[in-house]
Amino acid sequence: MLCAVDSWWRSAVIYQVYPRSFADSDGDGVGDLPGITSRLPYLAELGVDAIWLSPFYRSPMVDGGYDIADHRDVDPLFGTLADVDALLARAHGLGLRVIVDIVPNHTSAAHPWFREALAGDGRDRYIFSNVPNNWQSLFGGPAWTRVADGSWYLHLFDPAQPDLNWRNPQVREEFAAILRFWLDRGVDGFRVDVAHGLVKAVGLPDLAGGAAIPYFDQDEVHEVYREWRKILEEYPGERMAVAEVFDSTPERVARYIRGDELHQAFNFDYLEAPWDAGILRRIIDASLAATDNASWVLSNHDRQRHRTRFGSVARARAAAVLTLALPGSAYVYQGDELGLPEVLDIPAELRQDPGKDRDGCRVPLPWLGDAPPFGFGPSARSWLPMPADWAGLTVQAQRDDPGSVLALYKQILRVRVRLDGPLVWLPAQQDVLLFGRDGGFVCAANLSGAPVALPAGEVVVASGPLPDGELPPDTAVWVR
Ligand code: GLC
């Protein structure tokens, strides 16, 4: 087990790129790999260490690409395998690592294996039953769909996403080969989709009130990650994997990142927390107690953007200053650095998300200009409509404005590389989060309704103005 204390991912800032919505190079209104490659210098300049690419594989795009029909090819919407190679080369040339999504819980219904299964062959790669149980899909409705011969197949998500049977060794072998395929191409790691869902309880028991969830967090799932860790360690350069595990406690999540399993897990408790000092502190403490390798997440492609969730730009700015001062790694979702709000008024007929209301955080990024699609691509098209009033939020508008959210992120990321050591809480007023790190750095975040005293020292980062030498409400600073 190679696990240097200073492995890059332990303190990395990893920027999530949602390929459909990052940058469109060919004018079809959908972002693509060459678009991402062309904008990599922007991310290098921002100061992140790595990017995580949401799926770009062959897919009918029922669930935004989380329904994969061919794990070893790129969907024509996004480009070609040669475009992946070019992206990796450019990113590595700029000093950025690249991790890619792997979606092992299910395939697309268009995957050759599922087509064969429908025709009656190889059904044991999926979960078929003559008697469905009471499980519900996470997208709503029953988790079972009936096929022509009267039997049913399981799908924890959309009916177009049949769940794989991880008790079948063929499934395990196939995914080991898929990992190697991408590692051989040079990716630096994986983000593991629904990592806790792969193995279902023997006998597929009904979900009973109060009992453990029979389709999540089964002990056998850890065997899969022990095998994956060995594969990752066959490769040089500290390849890593980060797990999406939700509906769980910090202690259960920590089991996925034991020394011989995956490297990191998203912190959903933190992502789901309200703007409340007491709750945030409890979650920070519980997270740090459960693992010495915590991660911090404010937004992603599935959740309402935190500027809207917290209720103001000031809070989003303060949250960035607070979050990026915490020990561990941080995941930044594209557009966080621009302070984008959730788009709440996408007309029903233009919405694309199958199960949940997730389009509002997936609106394409505004790069430049005064009108939609704000330089997203060379045409006037964008796969989701962009708000007409985003001109002030474009990269171009923020780049040279020292008061912009973008300037704040750049400054945070420049100083953050000097942060080190454990978090030490310091005595503070009610609803103020105040802690130190090594080297004399102190972070103060005021979540109360009134100004409080600034900690002594030189202010090196501030989320907003500091009138009268005080720390106003919804403001955070780093002082040294
Ligand atoms: C994960 C993804 C989400 C997707 C789901 C099913 O939660 O983040 O976007 O819908 O898995 O693959």
Short mmCIF file of C-alpha atoms and ligand atoms in Angstrom, two decimals:
data_model
loop_
_atom_site.label_atom_id
_atom_site.label_comp_id
_atom_site.label_asym_id
_atom_site.label_seq_id
_atom_site.Cartn_x
_atom_site.Cartn_y
_atom_site.Cartn_z
CA MET A 1 0.00 0.00 0.00
CA LEU A 2 1.72 3.14 -1.23
CA CYS A 3 0.28 6.07 0.59
CA ALA A 4 2.69 8.92 1.05
CA VAL A 5 1.37 11.41 3.58
CA ASP A 6 1.78 14.20 1.07
CA SER A 7 0.05 12.50 -1.85
CA TRP A 8 -1.26 15.20 -4.20
CA TRP A 9 -4.94 14.35 -3.77
CA ARG A 10 -4.87 14.84 0.00
CA SER A 11 -4.86 18.60 -0.31
CA ALA A 12 -5.85 19.09 -3.95
CA VAL A 13 -8.44 21.45 -5.34
CA ILE A 14 -10.28 19.45 -7.97
CA TYR A 15 -12.50 21.30 -10.43
CA GLN A 16 -15.54 19.46 -11.73
CA VAL A 17 -16.15 19.91 -15.44
CA TYR A 18 -19.63 18.98 -16.64
CA PRO A 19 -18.70 18.48 -20.32
CA ARG A 20 -22.12 19.34 -21.77
CA SER A 21 -21.98 22.77 -20.20
CA PHE A 22 -18.35 23.87 -20.11
CA ALA A 23 -17.45 25.02 -23.64
CA ASP A 24 -18.81 24.16 -27.07
CA SER A 25 -16.25 24.06 -29.90
CA ASP A 26 -18.43 23.03 -32.84
CA GLY A 27 -21.54 25.16 -32.42
CA ASP A 28 -24.08 22.40 -31.81
CA GLY A 29 -25.02 24.00 -28.50
CA VAL A 30 -23.50 21.17 -26.43
CA GLY A 31 -20.12 21.44 -24.75
CA ASP A 32 -17.42 19.03 -25.92
CA LEU A 33 -13.89 17.80 -25.31
CA PRO A 34 -12.12 20.19 -27.72
CA GLY A 35 -14.04 22.99 -26.00
CA ILE A 36 -12.67 21.87 -22.63
CA THR A 37 -9.14 21.57 -24.03
CA SER A 38 -9.31 25.09 -25.43
CA ARG A 39 -10.23 26.45 -21.99
CA LEU A 40 -7.68 24.52 -19.92
CA PRO A 41 -5.36 27.55 -19.63
CA TYR A 42 -8.21 29.29 -17.79
CA LEU A 43 -8.27 26.48 -15.21
CA ALA A 44 -4.49 26.48 -14.87
CA GLU A 45 -4.61 30.22 -14.27
CA LEU A 46 -7.42 29.79 -11.76
CA GLY A 47 -5.01 27.66 -9.76
CA VAL A 48 -6.75 24.28 -9.42
CA ASP A 49 -4.69 21.08 -9.24
CA ALA A 50 -6.90 18.74 -11.20
CA ILE A 51 -10.12 18.43 -13.11
CA TRP A 52 -12.80 15.77 -12.82
CA LEU A 53 -14.72 15.18 -16.03
CA SER A 54 -18.32 14.02 -15.73
CA PRO A 55 -19.11 11.29 -18.32
CA PHE A 56 -18.32 11.84 -22.00
CA TYR A 57 -18.76 8.19 -23.05
CA ARG A 58 -21.13 6.83 -25.67
CA SER A 59 -24.59 7.36 -24.31
CA PRO A 60 -28.18 7.96 -25.34
CA MET A 61 -27.93 10.88 -22.85
CA VAL A 62 -31.08 9.96 -20.95
CA ASP A 63 -29.30 10.87 -17.70
CA GLY A 64 -26.78 13.36 -19.02
CA GLY A 65 -24.27 10.64 -19.90
CA TYR A 66 -24.60 8.69 -16.63
CA ASP A 67 -26.28 6.10 -18.86
CA ILE A 68 -23.30 4.56 -20.65
CA ALA A 69 -23.62 2.37 -23.74
CA ASP A 70 -19.87 1.98 -24.40
CA HIS A 71 -17.38 2.62 -21.61
CA ARG A 72 -14.42 2.63 -23.96
CA ASP A 73 -15.57 5.21 -26.48
CA VAL A 74 -16.48 8.90 -26.58
CA ASP A 75 -19.97 9.99 -27.56
CA PRO A 76 -19.91 11.84 -30.90
CA LEU A 77 -21.60 14.76 -29.08
CA PHE A 78 -18.37 15.24 -27.13
CA GLY A 79 -15.73 14.23 -29.68
CA THR A 80 -13.44 11.24 -30.17
CA LEU A 81 -10.86 9.20 -28.31
CA ALA A 82 -8.22 11.32 -30.05
CA ASP A 83 -9.83 14.35 -28.39
CA VAL A 84 -9.41 12.68 -24.99
CA ASP A 85 -5.74 12.10 -25.75
CA ALA A 86 -5.33 15.73 -26.78
CA LEU A 87 -7.11 16.92 -23.63
CA LEU A 88 -4.91 14.74 -21.40
CA ALA A 89 -1.75 15.93 -23.12
CA ARG A 90 -2.70 19.59 -22.83
CA ALA A 91 -3.83 19.26 -19.20
CA HIS A 92 -0.66 17.42 -18.19
CA GLY A 93 1.38 20.01 -20.04
CA LEU A 94 -0.27 22.69 -17.91
CA GLY A 95 0.33 20.73 -14.70
CA LEU A 96 -3.31 19.72 -14.30
CA ARG A 97 -4.29 16.15 -13.44
CA VAL A 98 -7.42 14.64 -14.93
CA ILE A 99 -9.82 12.24 -13.30
CA VAL A 100 -12.76 10.73 -15.15
CA ASP A 101 -16.13 9.40 -14.06
CA ILE A 102 -16.73 5.68 -13.85
CA VAL A 103 -20.33 4.51 -13.57
CA PRO A 104 -20.34 0.92 -12.30
CA ASN A 105 -23.80 0.61 -10.74
CA HIS A 106 -25.66 0.46 -14.02
CA THR A 107 -25.24 0.69 -17.77
CA SER A 108 -27.45 2.28 -20.37
CA ALA A 109 -30.31 0.13 -21.64
CA ALA A 110 -28.58 0.63 -25.01
CA HIS A 111 -25.46 -1.23 -23.80
CA PRO A 112 -24.89 -4.43 -25.84
CA TRP A 113 -25.07 -6.50 -22.65
CA PHE A 114 -28.56 -5.25 -21.86
CA ARG A 115 -29.71 -5.78 -25.44
CA GLU A 116 -28.50 -9.36 -25.17
CA ALA A 117 -30.24 -9.70 -21.82
CA LEU A 118 -33.52 -8.55 -23.32
CA ALA A 119 -33.08 -11.13 -26.04
CA GLY A 120 -32.69 -13.73 -23.29
CA ASP A 121 -28.86 -14.08 -23.11
CA GLY A 122 -26.55 -13.20 -20.23
CA ARG A 123 -29.30 -11.94 -17.98
CA ASP A 124 -27.17 -12.71 -14.97
CA ARG A 125 -25.09 -9.61 -15.70
CA TYR A 126 -28.12 -7.58 -14.59
CA ILE A 127 -30.71 -8.09 -11.87
CA PHE A 128 -33.79 -9.76 -13.24
CA SER A 129 -36.57 -11.20 -11.13
CA ASN A 130 -39.96 -12.76 -11.62
CA VAL A 131 -41.23 -11.07 -8.49
CA PRO A 132 -40.29 -7.40 -8.00
CA ASN A 133 -39.78 -6.16 -4.44
CA ASN A 134 -40.89 -2.82 -3.02
CA TRP A 135 -37.77 -0.78 -3.91
CA GLN A 136 -38.35 2.65 -5.40
CA SER A 137 -36.17 4.34 -7.99
CA LEU A 138 -34.19 7.35 -6.76
CA PHE A 139 -35.76 9.22 -9.65
CA GLY A 140 -39.26 8.29 -8.45
CA GLY A 141 -41.59 5.39 -9.19
CA PRO A 142 -40.90 1.66 -8.82
CA ALA A 143 -37.29 0.49 -9.28
CA TRP A 144 -38.50 -2.38 -11.49
CA THR A 145 -39.58 -2.42 -15.11
CA ARG A 146 -41.26 -5.37 -16.81
CA VAL A 147 -39.92 -6.82 -20.05
CA ALA A 148 -41.71 -8.65 -22.85
CA ASP A 149 -41.51 -12.13 -21.30
CA GLY A 150 -43.11 -10.92 -18.07
CA SER A 151 -39.99 -10.75 -15.86
CA TRP A 152 -38.69 -7.54 -14.30
CA TYR A 153 -35.29 -5.80 -14.16
CA LEU A 154 -33.97 -3.54 -11.44
CA HIS A 155 -33.02 0.11 -12.00
CA LEU A 156 -32.22 2.27 -8.98
CA PHE A 157 -32.31 5.25 -11.35
CA ASP A 158 -34.08 5.68 -14.70
CA PRO A 159 -35.57 2.62 -16.47
CA ALA A 160 -32.92 3.39 -19.14
CA GLN A 161 -30.24 2.60 -16.50
CA PRO A 162 -30.48 -1.12 -15.62
CA ASP A 163 -28.45 -2.08 -12.51
CA LEU A 164 -25.55 -4.45 -13.01
CA ASN A 165 -25.18 -7.64 -10.95
CA TRP A 166 -21.90 -7.24 -9.08
CA ARG A 167 -22.14 -10.80 -7.77
CA ASN A 168 -21.35 -11.92 -11.33
CA PRO A 169 -17.54 -12.17 -11.80
CA GLN A 170 -17.91 -11.15 -15.43
CA VAL A 171 -19.08 -7.72 -14.32
CA ARG A 172 -16.07 -7.33 -12.05
CA GLU A 173 -13.69 -8.40 -14.78
CA GLU A 174 -15.23 -6.01 -17.26
CA PHE A 175 -14.86 -3.02 -14.95
CA ALA A 176 -11.28 -3.94 -14.05
CA ALA A 177 -10.57 -3.89 -17.79
CA ILE A 178 -12.35 -0.54 -18.20
CA LEU A 179 -10.24 0.98 -15.41
CA ARG A 180 -7.09 -0.27 -17.12
CA PHE A 181 -8.26 1.07 -20.48
CA TRP A 182 -8.42 4.63 -19.11
CA LEU A 183 -5.36 4.32 -16.87
CA ASP A 184 -3.37 3.15 -19.90
CA ARG A 185 -4.56 6.26 -21.75
CA GLY A 186 -3.14 8.37 -18.94
CA VAL A 187 -6.00 9.44 -16.67
CA ASP A 188 -4.96 10.25 -13.11
CA GLY A 189 -7.94 8.62 -11.47
CA PHE A 190 -11.67 8.10 -11.24
CA ARG A 191 -14.75 9.52 -9.63
CA VAL A 192 -16.86 6.49 -8.73
CA ASP A 193 -20.56 7.06 -9.34
CA VAL A 194 -22.97 5.70 -6.67
CA ALA A 195 -20.04 3.83 -5.11
CA HIS A 196 -22.19 2.43 -2.28
CA GLY A 197 -24.84 0.97 -4.59
CA LEU A 198 -23.10 -1.75 -6.55
CA VAL A 199 -23.89 -4.80 -4.41
CA LYS A 200 -27.46 -5.55 -3.35
CA ALA A 201 -28.47 -7.60 -0.29
CA VAL A 202 -28.77 -11.34 -0.96
CA GLY A 203 -32.34 -12.30 -1.76
CA LEU A 204 -33.28 -8.69 -2.62
CA PRO A 205 -35.37 -8.21 0.56
CA ASP A 206 -38.05 -5.52 0.71
CA LEU A 207 -37.03 -2.17 2.10
CA ALA A 208 -38.40 -2.16 5.65
CA GLY A 209 -38.84 0.93 7.80
CA GLY A 210 -35.96 1.44 10.23
CA ALA A 211 -33.82 -1.37 8.83
CA ALA A 212 -30.64 -0.90 6.75
CA ILE A 213 -31.18 -0.01 3.09
CA PRO A 214 -30.79 -3.33 1.21
CA TYR A 215 -29.48 -1.71 -1.97
CA PHE A 216 -26.84 0.55 -0.40
CA ASP A 217 -23.64 0.08 1.57
CA GLN A 218 -23.52 -3.72 1.64
CA ASP A 219 -20.27 -5.06 3.12
CA GLU A 220 -19.34 -6.97 -0.06
CA VAL A 221 -19.02 -3.72 -2.01
CA HIS A 222 -15.68 -3.17 -0.30
CA GLU A 223 -14.20 -6.22 -2.04
CA VAL A 224 -14.65 -4.36 -5.31
CA TYR A 225 -12.69 -1.35 -4.08
CA ARG A 226 -9.90 -3.48 -2.66
CA GLU A 227 -9.47 -4.93 -6.11
CA TRP A 228 -9.60 -1.46 -7.73
CA ARG A 229 -7.00 -0.08 -5.33
CA LYS A 230 -4.58 -2.80 -6.41
CA ILE A 231 -5.17 -1.89 -10.04
CA LEU A 232 -4.58 1.83 -9.35
CA GLU A 233 -1.35 1.02 -7.56
CA GLU A 234 -0.01 -0.95 -10.51
CA TYR A 235 0.35 2.42 -12.23
CA PRO A 236 2.93 5.12 -11.48
CA GLY A 237 2.05 8.67 -10.51
CA GLU A 238 -0.37 8.34 -7.58
CA ARG A 239 -3.55 7.50 -9.48
CA MET A 240 -6.57 7.94 -7.22
CA ALA A 241 -10.30 7.36 -6.91
CA VAL A 242 -12.97 9.43 -5.19
CA ALA A 243 -16.25 7.85 -4.14
CA GLU A 244 -19.75 9.20 -4.39
CA VAL A 245 -21.37 7.76 -1.26
CA PHE A 246 -24.54 9.31 0.08
CA ASP A 247 -27.29 8.39 2.54
CA SER A 248 -24.65 7.40 5.08
CA THR A 249 -22.80 8.43 8.24
CA PRO A 250 -19.22 9.79 8.24
CA GLU A 251 -18.07 6.54 9.86
CA ARG A 252 -19.68 4.35 7.18
CA VAL A 253 -18.32 6.63 4.43
CA ALA A 254 -14.83 6.35 5.96
CA ARG A 255 -14.91 2.59 5.31
CA TYR A 256 -14.73 3.32 1.56
CA ILE A 257 -11.44 5.13 1.99
CA ARG A 258 -9.61 2.68 4.22
CA GLY A 259 -5.95 2.35 3.22
CA ASP A 260 -6.58 -0.52 0.81
CA GLU A 261 -9.76 0.87 -0.81
CA LEU A 262 -10.57 4.16 -2.53
CA HIS A 263 -8.68 7.34 -1.72
CA GLN A 264 -11.33 9.88 -1.00
CA ALA A 265 -15.09 10.38 -0.70
CA PHE A 266 -17.24 13.44 -1.33
CA ASN A 267 -18.46 15.12 1.81
CA PHE A 268 -22.22 15.18 1.27
CA ASP A 269 -22.98 16.17 4.86
CA TYR A 270 -21.03 19.37 4.23
CA LEU A 271 -22.65 19.91 0.84
CA GLU A 272 -26.10 19.54 2.36
CA ALA A 273 -25.50 21.79 5.37
CA PRO A 274 -27.38 25.07 5.73
CA TRP A 275 -25.60 28.38 6.41
CA ASP A 276 -25.50 27.76 10.15
CA ALA A 277 -22.35 27.95 12.26
CA GLY A 278 -23.38 25.29 14.76
CA ILE A 279 -24.32 22.76 12.12
CA LEU A 280 -21.24 23.45 10.00
CA ARG A 281 -18.96 23.08 12.99
CA ARG A 282 -20.52 19.76 13.97
CA ILE A 283 -20.09 18.47 10.42
CA ILE A 284 -16.50 19.72 10.16
CA ASP A 285 -15.65 18.01 13.46
CA ALA A 286 -17.40 14.77 12.53
CA SER A 287 -15.71 14.73 9.13
CA LEU A 288 -12.25 15.30 10.57
CA ALA A 289 -12.84 12.71 13.28
CA ALA A 290 -13.91 10.07 10.76
CA THR A 291 -10.92 10.40 8.42
CA ASP A 292 -7.54 12.09 8.14
CA ASN A 293 -8.33 12.63 4.50
CA ALA A 294 -11.43 14.79 4.40
CA SER A 295 -12.93 16.44 1.36
CA TRP A 296 -15.14 19.52 1.13
CA VAL A 297 -17.81 20.14 -1.46
CA LEU A 298 -20.23 23.05 -1.85
CA SER A 299 -21.91 22.25 -5.17
CA ASN A 300 -22.04 19.69 -7.97
CA HIS A 301 -24.10 18.82 -11.03
CA ASP A 302 -26.85 17.19 -8.93
CA ARG A 303 -27.54 19.84 -6.29
CA GLN A 304 -28.82 23.38 -6.18
CA ARG A 305 -25.92 25.84 -6.50
CA HIS A 306 -24.78 27.07 -3.11
CA ARG A 307 -25.16 30.76 -3.91
CA THR A 308 -28.89 30.12 -4.23
CA ARG A 309 -29.01 27.56 -1.43
CA PHE A 310 -27.32 29.93 1.03
CA GLY A 311 -29.34 32.88 -0.23
CA SER A 312 -26.76 35.49 -1.29
CA VAL A 313 -23.50 36.15 -3.14
CA ALA A 314 -21.97 37.38 0.11
CA ARG A 315 -22.60 33.99 1.71
CA ALA A 316 -21.29 32.12 -1.34
CA ARG A 317 -18.09 34.19 -1.15
CA ALA A 318 -17.73 33.62 2.59
CA ALA A 319 -18.41 29.91 2.10
CA ALA A 320 -15.55 29.71 -0.40
CA VAL A 321 -13.14 31.39 2.03
CA LEU A 322 -14.26 29.08 4.84
CA THR A 323 -14.31 25.86 2.81
CA LEU A 324 -10.95 26.32 1.17
CA ALA A 325 -9.32 26.93 4.57
CA LEU A 326 -10.29 23.48 5.86
CA PRO A 327 -7.69 20.70 5.93
CA GLY A 328 -8.14 18.16 3.14
CA SER A 329 -9.07 18.43 -0.49
CA ALA A 330 -11.83 20.50 -2.04
CA TYR A 331 -14.05 19.97 -5.05
CA VAL A 332 -15.10 23.09 -6.94
CA TYR A 333 -18.00 22.76 -9.36
CA GLN A 334 -17.69 24.67 -12.62
CA GLY A 335 -19.24 28.10 -12.19
CA ASP A 336 -18.68 28.21 -8.41
CA GLU A 337 -15.72 30.43 -9.20
CA LEU A 338 -18.04 32.80 -11.08
CA GLY A 339 -20.61 32.88 -8.29
CA LEU A 340 -23.28 31.50 -10.59
CA PRO A 341 -26.77 31.18 -9.11
CA GLU A 342 -29.10 28.26 -9.73
CA VAL A 343 -31.31 29.02 -12.73
CA LEU A 344 -34.78 28.58 -11.32
CA ASP A 345 -36.95 29.60 -14.26
CA ILE A 346 -36.08 27.19 -17.06
CA PRO A 347 -39.37 26.66 -18.90
CA ALA A 348 -40.79 23.18 -18.37
CA GLU A 349 -40.65 22.33 -22.08
CA LEU A 350 -36.91 23.07 -22.21
CA ARG A 351 -35.99 21.01 -19.15
CA GLN A 352 -33.89 17.91 -19.85
CA ASP A 353 -33.33 16.05 -16.59
CA PRO A 354 -35.20 12.76 -16.39
CA GLY A 355 -35.60 12.19 -12.71
CA LYS A 356 -34.95 15.25 -10.70
CA ASP A 357 -34.90 18.96 -10.96
CA ARG A 358 -31.19 19.30 -11.76
CA ASP A 359 -31.11 21.45 -14.89
CA GLY A 360 -30.73 24.72 -12.98
CA CYS A 361 -27.14 23.93 -11.95
CA ARG A 362 -26.23 22.55 -15.38
CA VAL A 363 -26.74 25.71 -17.42
CA PRO A 364 -23.71 26.37 -19.68
CA LEU A 365 -20.91 28.61 -18.43
CA PRO A 366 -20.90 32.26 -19.53
CA TRP A 367 -17.48 33.13 -20.98
CA LEU A 368 -17.84 36.54 -22.61
CA GLY A 369 -20.06 39.10 -24.29
CA ASP A 370 -23.37 40.71 -23.50
CA ALA A 371 -25.96 38.20 -24.64
CA PRO A 372 -26.65 34.46 -24.45
CA PRO A 373 -24.90 32.15 -25.04
CA PHE A 374 -22.10 34.38 -23.75
CA GLY A 375 -19.31 32.80 -25.77
CA PHE A 376 -20.25 29.27 -24.72
CA GLY A 377 -19.77 28.29 -28.36
CA PRO A 378 -19.47 29.72 -31.85
CA SER A 379 -23.22 29.56 -32.55
CA ALA A 380 -26.25 31.08 -30.86
CA ARG A 381 -27.27 27.70 -29.47
CA SER A 382 -27.00 26.26 -25.98
CA TRP A 383 -28.65 23.02 -24.90
CA LEU A 384 -30.24 24.78 -21.92
CA PRO A 385 -31.27 28.43 -22.16
CA MET A 386 -28.95 30.90 -20.45
CA PRO A 387 -30.32 33.83 -18.44
CA ALA A 388 -30.19 37.13 -20.34
CA ASP A 389 -28.84 38.91 -17.26
CA TRP A 390 -25.59 36.93 -16.94
CA ALA A 391 -23.43 39.51 -18.77
CA GLY A 392 -21.90 40.63 -15.47
CA LEU A 393 -21.06 37.04 -14.52
CA THR A 394 -18.94 36.09 -17.54
CA VAL A 395 -15.29 35.19 -17.19
CA GLN A 396 -14.47 38.22 -19.33
CA ALA A 397 -16.45 40.57 -17.09
CA GLN A 398 -14.86 39.17 -13.92
CA ARG A 399 -11.31 38.63 -15.09
CA ASP A 400 -10.09 42.18 -14.55
CA ASP A 401 -12.40 43.11 -11.67
CA PRO A 402 -10.54 42.73 -8.37
CA GLY A 403 -13.87 42.63 -6.56
CA SER A 404 -15.25 39.70 -8.57
CA VAL A 405 -15.91 36.19 -7.31
CA LEU A 406 -13.37 34.96 -9.86
CA ALA A 407 -10.68 37.25 -8.44
CA LEU A 408 -11.53 35.98 -4.95
CA TYR A 409 -11.14 32.32 -5.99
CA LYS A 410 -7.82 33.05 -7.67
CA GLN A 411 -6.55 34.79 -4.60
CA ILE A 412 -7.75 32.02 -2.29
CA LEU A 413 -6.09 29.36 -4.42
CA ARG A 414 -2.82 31.30 -4.55
CA VAL A 415 -2.63 31.58 -0.78
CA ARG A 416 -4.14 28.17 -0.02
CA VAL A 417 -1.02 26.30 -1.12
CA ARG A 418 0.65 27.68 2.00
CA LEU A 419 -1.98 26.26 4.36
CA ASP A 420 -0.80 23.26 6.29
CA GLY A 421 -1.39 21.33 9.46
CA PRO A 422 -4.48 20.41 11.44
CA LEU A 423 -7.45 22.61 12.25
CA VAL A 424 -7.46 24.06 15.78
CA TRP A 425 -10.65 25.74 16.99
CA LEU A 426 -10.18 29.04 18.75
CA PRO A 427 -12.57 30.61 21.25
CA ALA A 428 -15.14 32.66 19.36
CA GLN A 429 -18.41 34.51 19.71
CA GLN A 430 -21.71 32.79 19.05
CA ASP A 431 -22.18 31.88 15.36
CA VAL A 432 -18.59 32.70 14.40
CA LEU A 433 -16.34 29.92 13.09
CA LEU A 434 -12.76 30.65 14.13
CA PHE A 435 -9.86 28.27 13.68
CA GLY A 436 -6.14 28.23 13.15
CA ARG A 437 -3.88 26.23 10.85
CA ASP A 438 -0.09 25.89 11.03
CA GLY A 439 2.06 28.86 10.14
CA GLY A 440 -0.11 31.32 12.02
CA PHE A 441 -3.02 31.25 9.59
CA VAL A 442 -6.41 31.96 11.16
CA CYS A 443 -9.77 31.69 9.39
CA ALA A 444 -12.79 33.56 10.74
CA ALA A 445 -16.28 33.27 9.26
CA ASN A 446 -19.07 35.39 10.70
CA LEU A 447 -22.42 33.63 10.35
CA SER A 448 -24.10 35.79 12.96
CA GLY A 449 -26.30 38.77 12.24
CA ALA A 450 -23.94 41.41 13.64
CA PRO A 451 -20.34 42.57 13.02
CA VAL A 452 -17.65 41.01 15.23
CA ALA A 453 -14.02 41.89 15.91
CA LEU A 454 -11.46 40.86 13.30
CA PRO A 455 -8.77 38.47 14.52
CA ALA A 456 -5.43 40.20 14.98
CA GLY A 457 -2.91 40.07 12.16
CA GLU A 458 -2.60 40.84 8.47
CA VAL A 459 -5.69 40.06 6.40
CA VAL A 460 -4.52 37.87 3.49
CA VAL A 461 -7.93 36.95 2.07
CA ALA A 462 -11.31 38.60 2.65
CA SER A 463 -14.65 37.57 1.14
CA GLY A 464 -15.98 41.16 1.34
CA PRO A 465 -15.30 44.66 2.62
CA LEU A 466 -14.15 45.04 6.23
CA PRO A 467 -15.45 48.46 7.31
CA ASP A 468 -14.24 49.88 10.62
CA GLY A 469 -11.79 47.01 11.10
CA GLU A 470 -14.67 44.67 11.85
CA LEU A 471 -15.85 41.40 10.31
CA PRO A 472 -19.40 42.01 9.01
CA PRO A 473 -22.11 39.32 8.90
CA ASP A 474 -21.79 36.76 6.09
CA THR A 475 -18.10 37.56 5.65
CA ALA A 476 -15.01 35.41 6.10
CA VAL A 477 -11.30 36.16 6.22
CA TRP A 478 -7.90 34.55 6.47
CA VAL A 479 -5.55 36.43 8.74
CA ARG A 480 -1.91 35.81 9.39
C1 GLC B 1 -24.86 10.00 -9.59
C2 GLC B 1 -24.66 11.15 -10.54
C3 GLC B 1 -26.00 11.58 -11.07
C4 GLC B 1 -26.65 10.42 -11.77
C5 GLC B 1 -26.72 9.20 -10.86
C6 GLC B 1 -27.05 7.96 -11.64
O1 GLC B 1 -25.57 10.37 -8.46
O2 GLC B 1 -23.97 12.18 -9.91
O3 GLC B 1 -25.89 12.69 -11.93
O4 GLC B 1 -27.96 10.77 -12.14
O5 GLC B 1 -25.48 8.94 -10.25
O6 GLC B 1 -25.96 7.57 -12.43
#
